[in-house]
Every structure is written in structure tokens, then in C-alpha cells.
Coordinates of C-alpha atoms in Angstrom, one line a residue:
X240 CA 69.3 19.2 -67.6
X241 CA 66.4 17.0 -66.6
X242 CA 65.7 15.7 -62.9
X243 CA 67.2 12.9 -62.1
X244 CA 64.6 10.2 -60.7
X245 CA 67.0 10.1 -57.1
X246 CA 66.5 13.7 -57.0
X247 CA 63.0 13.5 -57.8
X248 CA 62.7 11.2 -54.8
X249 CA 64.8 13.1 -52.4
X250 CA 62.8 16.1 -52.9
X251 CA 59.5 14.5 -52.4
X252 CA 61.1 13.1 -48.8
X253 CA 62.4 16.6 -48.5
X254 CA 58.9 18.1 -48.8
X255 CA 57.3 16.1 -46.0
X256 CA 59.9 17.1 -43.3
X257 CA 58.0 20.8 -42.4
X258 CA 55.9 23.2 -43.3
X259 CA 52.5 22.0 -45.6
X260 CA 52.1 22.1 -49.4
X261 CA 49.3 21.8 -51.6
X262 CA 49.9 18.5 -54.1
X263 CA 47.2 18.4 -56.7
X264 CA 46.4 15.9 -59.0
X265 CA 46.2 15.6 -63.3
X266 CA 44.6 12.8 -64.8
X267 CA 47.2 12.9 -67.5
X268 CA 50.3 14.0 -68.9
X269 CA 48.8 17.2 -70.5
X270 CA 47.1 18.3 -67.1
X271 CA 50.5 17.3 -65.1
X272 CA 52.1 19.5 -67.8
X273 CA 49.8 22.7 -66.9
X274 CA 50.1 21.7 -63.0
X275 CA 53.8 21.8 -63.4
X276 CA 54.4 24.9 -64.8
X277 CA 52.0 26.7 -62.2
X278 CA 54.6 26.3 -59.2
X279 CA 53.7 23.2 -57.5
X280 CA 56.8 21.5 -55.7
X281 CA 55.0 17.6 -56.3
X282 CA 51.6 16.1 -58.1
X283 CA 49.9 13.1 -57.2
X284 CA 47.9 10.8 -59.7
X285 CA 44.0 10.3 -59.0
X286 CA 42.5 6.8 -59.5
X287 CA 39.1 8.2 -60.4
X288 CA 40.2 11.2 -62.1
X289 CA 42.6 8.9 -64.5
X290 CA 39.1 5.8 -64.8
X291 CA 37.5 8.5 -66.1
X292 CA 39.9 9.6 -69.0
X293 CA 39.4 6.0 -70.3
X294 CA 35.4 5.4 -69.7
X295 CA 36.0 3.8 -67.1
X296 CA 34.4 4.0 -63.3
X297 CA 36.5 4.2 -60.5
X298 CA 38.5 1.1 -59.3
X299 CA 37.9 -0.4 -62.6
X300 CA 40.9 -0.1 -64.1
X301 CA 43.9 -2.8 -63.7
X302 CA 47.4 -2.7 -62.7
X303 CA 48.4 -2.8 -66.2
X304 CA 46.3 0.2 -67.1
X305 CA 48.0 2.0 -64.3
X306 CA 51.2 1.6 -64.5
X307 CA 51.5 3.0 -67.8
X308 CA 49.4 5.7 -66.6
X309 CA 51.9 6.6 -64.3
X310 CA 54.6 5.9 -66.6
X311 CA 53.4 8.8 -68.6
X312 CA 52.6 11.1 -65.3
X313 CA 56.7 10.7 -64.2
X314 CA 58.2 11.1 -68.1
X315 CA 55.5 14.4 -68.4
X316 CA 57.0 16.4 -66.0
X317 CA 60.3 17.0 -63.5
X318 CA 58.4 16.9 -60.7
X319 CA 57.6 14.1 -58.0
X320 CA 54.8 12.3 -58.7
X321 CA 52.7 10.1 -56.3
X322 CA 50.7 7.3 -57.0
X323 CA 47.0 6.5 -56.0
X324 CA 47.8 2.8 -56.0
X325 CA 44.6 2.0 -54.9
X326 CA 44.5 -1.6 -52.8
X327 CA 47.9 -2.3 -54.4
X328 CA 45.1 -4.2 -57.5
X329 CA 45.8 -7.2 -55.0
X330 CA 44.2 -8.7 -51.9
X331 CA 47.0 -11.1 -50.7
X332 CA 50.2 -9.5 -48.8
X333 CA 53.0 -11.2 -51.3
X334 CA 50.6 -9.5 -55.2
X335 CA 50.7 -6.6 -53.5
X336 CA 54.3 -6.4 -53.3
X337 CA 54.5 -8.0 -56.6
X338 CA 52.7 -5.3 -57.9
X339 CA 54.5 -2.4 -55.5
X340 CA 57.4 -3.3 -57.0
X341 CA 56.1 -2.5 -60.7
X342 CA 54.8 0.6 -59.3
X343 CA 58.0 1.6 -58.3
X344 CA 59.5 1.3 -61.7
X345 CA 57.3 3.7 -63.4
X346 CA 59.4 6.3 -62.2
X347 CA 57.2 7.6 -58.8
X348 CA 58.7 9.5 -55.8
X349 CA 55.8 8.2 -53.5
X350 CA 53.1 5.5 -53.8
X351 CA 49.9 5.2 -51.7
X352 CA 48.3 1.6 -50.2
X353 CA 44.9 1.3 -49.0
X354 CA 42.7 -1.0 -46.6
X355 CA 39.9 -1.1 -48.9
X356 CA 38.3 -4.5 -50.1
X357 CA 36.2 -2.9 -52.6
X358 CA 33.3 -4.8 -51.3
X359 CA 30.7 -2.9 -49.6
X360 CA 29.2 -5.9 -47.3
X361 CA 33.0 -6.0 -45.7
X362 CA 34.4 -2.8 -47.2
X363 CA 38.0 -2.8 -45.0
X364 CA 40.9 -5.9 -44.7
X365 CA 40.4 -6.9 -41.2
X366 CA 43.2 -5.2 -39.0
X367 CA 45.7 -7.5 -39.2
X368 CA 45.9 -8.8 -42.8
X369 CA 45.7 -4.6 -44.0
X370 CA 48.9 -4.3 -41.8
X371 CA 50.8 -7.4 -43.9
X372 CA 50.0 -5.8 -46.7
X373 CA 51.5 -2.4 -45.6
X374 CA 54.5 -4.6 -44.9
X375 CA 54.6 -5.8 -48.2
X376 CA 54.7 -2.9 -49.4
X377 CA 57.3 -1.9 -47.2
X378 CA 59.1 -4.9 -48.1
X379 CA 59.0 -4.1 -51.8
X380 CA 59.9 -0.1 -52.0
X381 CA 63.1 -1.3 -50.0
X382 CA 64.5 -4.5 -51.7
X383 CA 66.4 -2.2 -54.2
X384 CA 66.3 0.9 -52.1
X385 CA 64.2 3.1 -54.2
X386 CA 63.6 5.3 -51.9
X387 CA 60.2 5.7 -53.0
X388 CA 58.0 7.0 -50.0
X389 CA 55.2 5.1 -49.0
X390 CA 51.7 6.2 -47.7
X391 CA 49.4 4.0 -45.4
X392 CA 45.4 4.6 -45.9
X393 CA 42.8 4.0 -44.2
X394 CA 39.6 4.4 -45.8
X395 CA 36.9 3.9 -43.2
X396 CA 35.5 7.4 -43.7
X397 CA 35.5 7.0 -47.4
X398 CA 32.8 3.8 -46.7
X399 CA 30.9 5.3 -43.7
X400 CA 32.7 4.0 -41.0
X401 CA 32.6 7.0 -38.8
X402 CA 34.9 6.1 -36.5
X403 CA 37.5 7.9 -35.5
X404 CA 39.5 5.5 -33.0
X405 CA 39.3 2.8 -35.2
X406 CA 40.7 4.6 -38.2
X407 CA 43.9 6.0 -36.2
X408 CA 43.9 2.8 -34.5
X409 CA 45.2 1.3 -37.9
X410 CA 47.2 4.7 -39.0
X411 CA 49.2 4.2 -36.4
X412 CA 49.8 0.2 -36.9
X413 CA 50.5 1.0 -40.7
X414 CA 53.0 3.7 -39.3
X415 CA 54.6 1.0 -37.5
X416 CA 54.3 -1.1 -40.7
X417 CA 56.5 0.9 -42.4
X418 CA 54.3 3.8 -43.9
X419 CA 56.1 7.3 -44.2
X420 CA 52.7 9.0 -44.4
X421 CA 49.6 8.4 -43.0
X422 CA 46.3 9.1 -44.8
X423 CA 42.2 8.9 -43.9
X424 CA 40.3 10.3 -46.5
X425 CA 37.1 11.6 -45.3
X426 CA 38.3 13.0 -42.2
X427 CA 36.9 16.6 -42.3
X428 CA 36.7 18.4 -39.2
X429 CA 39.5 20.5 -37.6
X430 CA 39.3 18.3 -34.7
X431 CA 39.7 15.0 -36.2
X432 CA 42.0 16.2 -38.4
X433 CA 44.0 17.6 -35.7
X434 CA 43.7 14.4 -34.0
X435 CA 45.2 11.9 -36.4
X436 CA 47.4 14.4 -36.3
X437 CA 48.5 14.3 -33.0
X438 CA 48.0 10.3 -32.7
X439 CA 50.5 9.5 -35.7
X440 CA 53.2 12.4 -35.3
X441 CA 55.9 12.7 -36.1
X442 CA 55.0 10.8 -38.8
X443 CA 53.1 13.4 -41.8
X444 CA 49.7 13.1 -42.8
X445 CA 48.1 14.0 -46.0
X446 CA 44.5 16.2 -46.0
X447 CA 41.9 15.5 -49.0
X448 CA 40.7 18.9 -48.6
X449 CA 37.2 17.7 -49.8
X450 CA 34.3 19.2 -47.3
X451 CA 36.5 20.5 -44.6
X452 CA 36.8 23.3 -47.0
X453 CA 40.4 24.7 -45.2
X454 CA 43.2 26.3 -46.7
X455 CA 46.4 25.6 -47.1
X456 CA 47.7 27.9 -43.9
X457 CA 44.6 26.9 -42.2
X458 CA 45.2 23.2 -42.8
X459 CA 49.2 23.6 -41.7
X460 CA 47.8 25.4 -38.7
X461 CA 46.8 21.5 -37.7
X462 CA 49.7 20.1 -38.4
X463 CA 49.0 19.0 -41.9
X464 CA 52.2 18.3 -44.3
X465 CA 50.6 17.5 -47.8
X466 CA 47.0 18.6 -49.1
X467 CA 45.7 16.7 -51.8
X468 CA 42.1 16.6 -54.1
X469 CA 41.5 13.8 -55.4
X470 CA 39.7 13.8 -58.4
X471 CA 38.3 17.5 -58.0
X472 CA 40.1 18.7 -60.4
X473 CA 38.9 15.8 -62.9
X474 CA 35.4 16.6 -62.4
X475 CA 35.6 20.3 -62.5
X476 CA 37.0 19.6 -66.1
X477 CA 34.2 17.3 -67.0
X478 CA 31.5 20.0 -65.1
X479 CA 32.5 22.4 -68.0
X480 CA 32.8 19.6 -71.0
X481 CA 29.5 18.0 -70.1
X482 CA 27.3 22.0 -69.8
X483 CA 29.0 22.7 -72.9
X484 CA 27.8 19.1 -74.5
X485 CA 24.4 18.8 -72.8
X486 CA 23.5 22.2 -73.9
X487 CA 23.9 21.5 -77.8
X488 CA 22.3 18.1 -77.4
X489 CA 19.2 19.5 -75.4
X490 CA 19.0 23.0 -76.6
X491 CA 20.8 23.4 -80.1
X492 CA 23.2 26.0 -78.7
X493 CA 26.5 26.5 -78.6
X494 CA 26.6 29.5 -75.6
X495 CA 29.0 27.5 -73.3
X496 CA 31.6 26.7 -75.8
X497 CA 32.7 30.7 -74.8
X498 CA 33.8 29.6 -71.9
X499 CA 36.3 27.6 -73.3
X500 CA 40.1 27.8 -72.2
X501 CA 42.2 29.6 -74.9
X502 CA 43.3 27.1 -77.3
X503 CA 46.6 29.7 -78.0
X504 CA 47.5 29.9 -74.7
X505 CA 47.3 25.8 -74.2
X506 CA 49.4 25.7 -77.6
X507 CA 52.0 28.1 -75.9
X508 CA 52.0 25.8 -72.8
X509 CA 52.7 23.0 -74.3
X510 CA 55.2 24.0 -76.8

């Protein structure tokens, strides 16, 4: 019998109560597919790793495009799925619940919101409007208690704002904003992870492994519940598609093409 989209939900709350698991991210419903029969307990979408499958660069694509992106992530597979939902496509408080709320109804367990303006001169909300929006958000997963589990980002490592206090400064407003889980992609060391940690518990944060370059027991060591990657797993795809392709348009060779995944063995997975 298939999952129901409460039970889907419930697990993905379940999951960020104790211990630490890895949640990887497809950038579509055939990746999801191969992700979900490897023994993951919950995926998560990837904004750039799901631009990319339509030529497009990251946060370029709209709220339209991702929604039925996600659409397709939730129907692929019985797992929970979370969504990178970017800035919320949104920079006032009241479209970002407006578009929470559509978010919601593509069928995600968890949904993530972050403090980034997108503009490089002033790359972060100031403090204060970035916790409305959180709210918002809040607002919006609860007015027809969906359960849906919501993550607070900060993203001040991601621009090179290398500062620590400041980033855990607004983790721990958005956790009193109403985020579940607390995210600050970028963070790399063992001792800041271990600090935002520390600053937001008991609240659970979420790791982009990216440099730190821990594993999974090494990353629960800290305190860690959920591990994602982003979209490493999207550009290790395209590392092999693109040596394959620049090698028969620079060289007139076709070596790399033995590299190839088994096209039997993705028929059988997808039967």
C-alpha cells in the first residue's frame, strides 16, 4: 500500500528526534527513484541541482517551475521529501507565505526558507525582516496543520560573511520564529559546527557536508541530526556526462562512454 502523505510527514518529524542520517538529494524523479531504493529513510530536493536539469543557473528558476518539480519528487517515491525553497521566490513576509503555502501542497514532509536577497551588494534580509519571513512561513505550514516541518537558513557563509556570531545570532531568532531545524550552509569546521550546535539545541541542525569532509558518525559525534549535499550529487552526474561529451567533440573518441552506468541494470530499477 502506498505511504500516506501524514505518514510521510510523521516520519520525517520522527527522523529529527535522535541519532543523525544522511538525506541526499536527486534532481528528479528518476534519481529520487535510485536514491529510494538504496535505503535512505528521507531525500531533499537541490535548487541548483534541479536549474540545472532545465538549462537553467541556479536561483533562476520560479515558483511555478518548482513546485511542479517537487510535485514529481513527492509522487516518485514513498519517502519524505524536503524542499530547497530557496528565499521562499519572494521578498515580502505575506508572498512568502503565499507561496509556502503552495509548497506545501506538492506533497513535502519538510520545506527549507532562507535569508538570502540574491543580491551580492546586500546579500542577506536585514535581521529583522528575515525573521517575519520565517514567521510567515510558520504562519503558513500551520493554518491547515500540515505538519510539514520547517527549516530556518542562514546563508551568510554561503556569501562570505564569515561570521560565526552573527549567523547563530539569527538561527536562533528563526528558531524562535518558528523553524524546526536550523541550517548555515558553509559552516565547515568541527568547531563551528559544534557550535551552532550547542547555541540552537535542542532544536536539530542540518550539515552540507561540503569541505568539512566528515562522515556520517563523525558528523553525529557533533551533534548533527540531518546531513545533506546539495547539488554534489548533480554535478558528479554532469562531471561524467560532460568528459564523455568534451572528449568526442575535442578528440573524436568515444573512450569514456565505457564508463557508463548499465543501461540493464537502470531498466531493472525502474521497472
Amino acid at each position: 500500500m502506498p505511504i500516506s502523505l501524514a505518514d510521510k510527514r510523521a516520519t520525517f518529524r520522527k527522523l529529527h528526534e535522535s541519532g543523525c542520517f544522511p538525506i541526499p538529494n536527486p534532481f528528479d524523479a528518476g534519481s529520487a527513484k535510485a536514491l529510494a531504493q538504496m535505503g535512505f529513510k528521507a531525500l531533499a530536493s537541490t535548487s541548483a541541482g534541479f536549474a540545472w536539469t532545465i538549462g537553467k543557473a541556479d536561483n533562476h528558476v520560479t515558483a511555478d517551475e518548482v513546485c511542479a518539480h517537487l510535485t514529481a519528487l513527492c509522487a516518485a517515491v514513498d519517502l519524505p521529501v524536503n524542499a530547497d525553497f530557496e528565499n521562499g521566490f519572494a521578498h515580502e513576509a505575506e508572498n512568502v507565505a503565499v507561496n509556502v503555502a503552495r509548497g506545501v501542497k506538492t506533497g513535502v514532509a519538510g520545506l527549507s526558507i532562507e535569508d538570502s536577497t540574491g543580491d551580492k551588494a546586500k546579500p542577506l534580509y536585514e535581521r529583522a525582516h528575515a525573521i517575519e519571513r520565517i514567521k510567515a512561513a510558520r504562519a503558513a505550514i500551520d493554518a491547515d496543520n500540515s505538519g510539514v516541518l520547517l527549516t530556518g537558513r542562514c546563508e551568510a557563509f554561503l556569501w562570505g560573511l564569515d561570521d560565526l556570531s552573527m549567523a547563530i545570532d539569527r538561527l536562533c531568532a528563526y528558531a524562535e520564529a518558528g523553524a524546526d531545524c536550523l541550517y548555515a550552509p558553509g559552516i565547515k569546521t568541527r568547531e563551528q559546527i559544534s557550535a551552532v550546535v550547542k547555541a540552537v539545541a535542542p532544536k536539530p541542525v542540518n550539515l552540507l557536508i561540503g569541505a568539512s569532509g566528515l562522515s556520517v558518525k563523525e558528523a553525529a559525534d557533533l551533534g548533527v541530526r540531518r546531513i545533506s549535499v546539495g547539488g554534489s550529487l548533480a554535478r558528479t552526474a554532469w562531471a561524467g556526462f560532460m568528459r564523455a561529451a568534451k572528449e568526442i567533440a575535442e578528440q573524436g573518441t568515444f573512450g569514456e562512454l565505457v564508463n557508463g552506468f548499465s543501461g540493464a541494470e537502470l531498466n531493472r530499477m525502474f521497472r
